[in-house]
DNA sequence: GACACATTGTTGCCTTGACAATTATAACTT
DNA sequence: AAGTTATAATTGTCAAGGCAACAATGTGTC
């Protein structure tokens, strides 16, 4: 009775608001990426993926540094590192100059998994942007960067 | 010691990946909107805001319908409606033809709050897009809609 | 050196959202 | 009409993220 409503006009665009649109894309992207990872046999959630990717690309870094790099709460990052460490993809090493800090390093197993993941990642990203021309993709990323900067600027 | 790292090149763009960029924007947008609402004296979270906005704009609808409209889990939507009902912004009415369904309607207080919110909403959205030209804003929304459609299609 | 203050990582607490199971009602089939 | 299936809302459960409190260590000041 209450199912698929809105018989208004099928030709008209959904006309989503910006906030909802961004939220929906994030949800779908996370779902798509996690599905792609699972197909590849990689058991990682979105956040774990982001952290491992960052470490694999940028090399070892401190926990807080990593948290900022993937825009994650420091407390939550502790647990993400726990998970990655349990899976054997990451190692906590003491920091040379600062005994408060850590040096989070990717293990060999982590690197192997990362190379496995990279394919699934690219495939998902390609699928998301398949309806956009190369120029539009560049424009999209540029606009999004400017939106983010604006939001962060005015605080 | 481990603070603000990355002294590489200040002129170069951060070069975020698409998934992280979308996530960061969502986080900042939610934060900005909730801050703006709070400044306006409206005590609503992002999800509650989305639901009330949808109801205010589209009129009464069923719970499941509303959940789909704001891309929210049905179970979670039950609780959002609980919250909005507790605040007095929304009323659960029985559905005329279907005794399983509900008719979620905005109260007078809810409508007043919505008109209060609308300003904060527009201000936040304007702030987010302030660095984009009108043409770029249209292009951005269009690209995002296409990305969402692509993700949902191959889903 | 002693003190205040800042920073790093961790933990506890709370809220939120996703998913599965449940209940009540409707719709469909025979 | 009886039985089966589908749908609406709710509830329980669990993982994840944000925030505040905390202990350990570093930094700066007198």
mmCIF file of N, CA and C in Angstrom, chain A residues 9-11 15 36 52 54-55 57 60 62 69 72 85 87 90 98 103 122 124 132 134 142 145 147 152:
data_model
loop_
_atom_site.group_PDB
_atom_site.id
_atom_site.type_symbol
_atom_site.label_atom_id
_atom_site.label_comp_id
_atom_site.label_asym_id
_atom_site.label_seq_id
_atom_site.Cartn_x
_atom_site.Cartn_y
_atom_site.Cartn_z
ATOM 1 N N UNK A 9 6.432 12.285 -11.846
ATOM 2 C CA UNK A 9 6.925 12.281 -13.228
ATOM 3 C C UNK A 9 8.233 11.497 -13.301
ATOM 4 N N UNK A 10 8.200 10.405 -13.994
ATOM 5 C CA UNK A 10 9.347 9.502 -14.059
ATOM 6 C C UNK A 10 10.539 10.103 -14.796
ATOM 7 N N UNK A 11 10.291 11.089 -15.624
ATOM 8 C CA UNK A 11 11.392 11.657 -16.410
ATOM 9 C C UNK A 11 12.215 12.632 -15.591
ATOM 10 N N UNK A 15 16.319 15.108 -7.897
ATOM 11 C CA UNK A 15 16.491 16.414 -7.253
ATOM 12 C C UNK A 15 16.854 16.289 -5.774
ATOM 13 N N UNK A 36 33.576 -5.348 -3.167
ATOM 14 C CA UNK A 36 34.673 -5.670 -4.079
ATOM 15 C C UNK A 36 35.828 -6.318 -3.317
ATOM 16 N N UNK A 52 45.178 1.232 5.880
ATOM 17 C CA UNK A 52 46.231 0.395 5.306
ATOM 18 C C UNK A 52 46.771 1.003 4.013
ATOM 19 N N UNK A 54 46.838 4.165 3.182
ATOM 20 C CA UNK A 54 47.658 5.334 3.507
ATOM 21 C C UNK A 54 49.048 4.913 3.966
ATOM 22 N N UNK A 55 49.091 3.908 4.836
ATOM 23 C CA UNK A 55 50.374 3.420 5.339
ATOM 24 C C UNK A 55 51.206 2.808 4.215
ATOM 25 N N UNK A 57 51.107 3.519 1.070
ATOM 26 C CA UNK A 57 51.559 4.520 0.099
ATOM 27 C C UNK A 57 52.569 5.492 0.694
ATOM 28 N N UNK A 60 55.693 4.239 7.002
ATOM 29 C CA UNK A 60 55.361 4.253 8.433
ATOM 30 C C UNK A 60 55.107 5.652 8.951
ATOM 31 N N UNK A 62 53.154 7.891 12.658
ATOM 32 C CA UNK A 62 52.581 7.792 13.993
ATOM 33 C C UNK A 62 51.070 7.601 13.906
ATOM 34 N N UNK A 69 45.447 11.793 8.631
ATOM 35 C CA UNK A 69 45.538 11.548 7.186
ATOM 36 C C UNK A 69 44.260 10.947 6.630
ATOM 37 N N UNK A 72 40.178 10.640 10.737
ATOM 38 C CA UNK A 72 39.516 9.750 11.679
ATOM 39 C C UNK A 72 39.812 10.196 13.099
ATOM 40 N N UNK A 85 46.430 -4.846 13.281
ATOM 41 C CA UNK A 85 47.529 -5.578 13.899
ATOM 42 C C UNK A 85 47.118 -7.038 14.144
ATOM 43 N N UNK A 87 45.044 -8.749 12.429
ATOM 44 C CA UNK A 87 45.044 -9.425 11.135
ATOM 45 C C UNK A 87 46.479 -9.642 10.613
ATOM 46 N N UNK A 90 49.868 -5.008 10.072
ATOM 47 C CA UNK A 90 50.486 -3.785 10.577
ATOM 48 C C UNK A 90 51.213 -4.092 11.880
ATOM 49 N N UNK A 98 60.665 9.830 20.315
ATOM 50 C CA UNK A 98 59.564 10.204 21.208
ATOM 51 C C UNK A 98 58.943 8.941 21.787
ATOM 52 N N UNK A 103 55.411 4.032 15.811
ATOM 53 C CA UNK A 103 55.713 3.990 14.387
ATOM 54 C C UNK A 103 54.897 2.833 13.839
ATOM 55 N N UNK A 122 40.575 0.194 -7.581
ATOM 56 C CA UNK A 122 40.509 0.886 -8.880
ATOM 57 C C UNK A 122 39.256 0.505 -9.652
ATOM 58 N N UNK A 124 36.372 -0.391 -8.439
ATOM 59 C CA UNK A 124 35.218 0.275 -7.841
ATOM 60 C C UNK A 124 35.167 1.744 -8.223
ATOM 61 N N UNK A 132 31.106 9.495 -16.286
ATOM 62 C CA UNK A 132 31.709 10.819 -16.418
ATOM 63 C C UNK A 132 32.854 10.783 -17.425
ATOM 64 N N UNK A 134 36.520 12.063 -18.916
ATOM 65 C CA UNK A 134 37.773 12.396 -18.218
ATOM 66 C C UNK A 134 37.780 13.832 -17.713
ATOM 67 N N UNK A 142 38.105 18.441 -8.505
ATOM 68 C CA UNK A 142 38.500 19.817 -8.196
ATOM 69 C C UNK A 142 37.414 20.524 -7.394
ATOM 70 N N UNK A 145 37.260 19.213 -3.853
ATOM 71 C CA UNK A 145 38.353 19.744 -3.033
ATOM 72 C C UNK A 145 38.029 21.165 -2.581
ATOM 73 N N UNK A 147 35.042 22.485 -2.226
ATOM 74 C CA UNK A 147 33.961 22.436 -1.242
ATOM 75 C C UNK A 147 34.530 22.089 0.135
ATOM 76 N N UNK A 152 36.077 23.738 5.627
ATOM 77 C CA UNK A 152 37.066 23.744 6.695
ATOM 78 C C UNK A 152 37.525 25.157 7.024
#
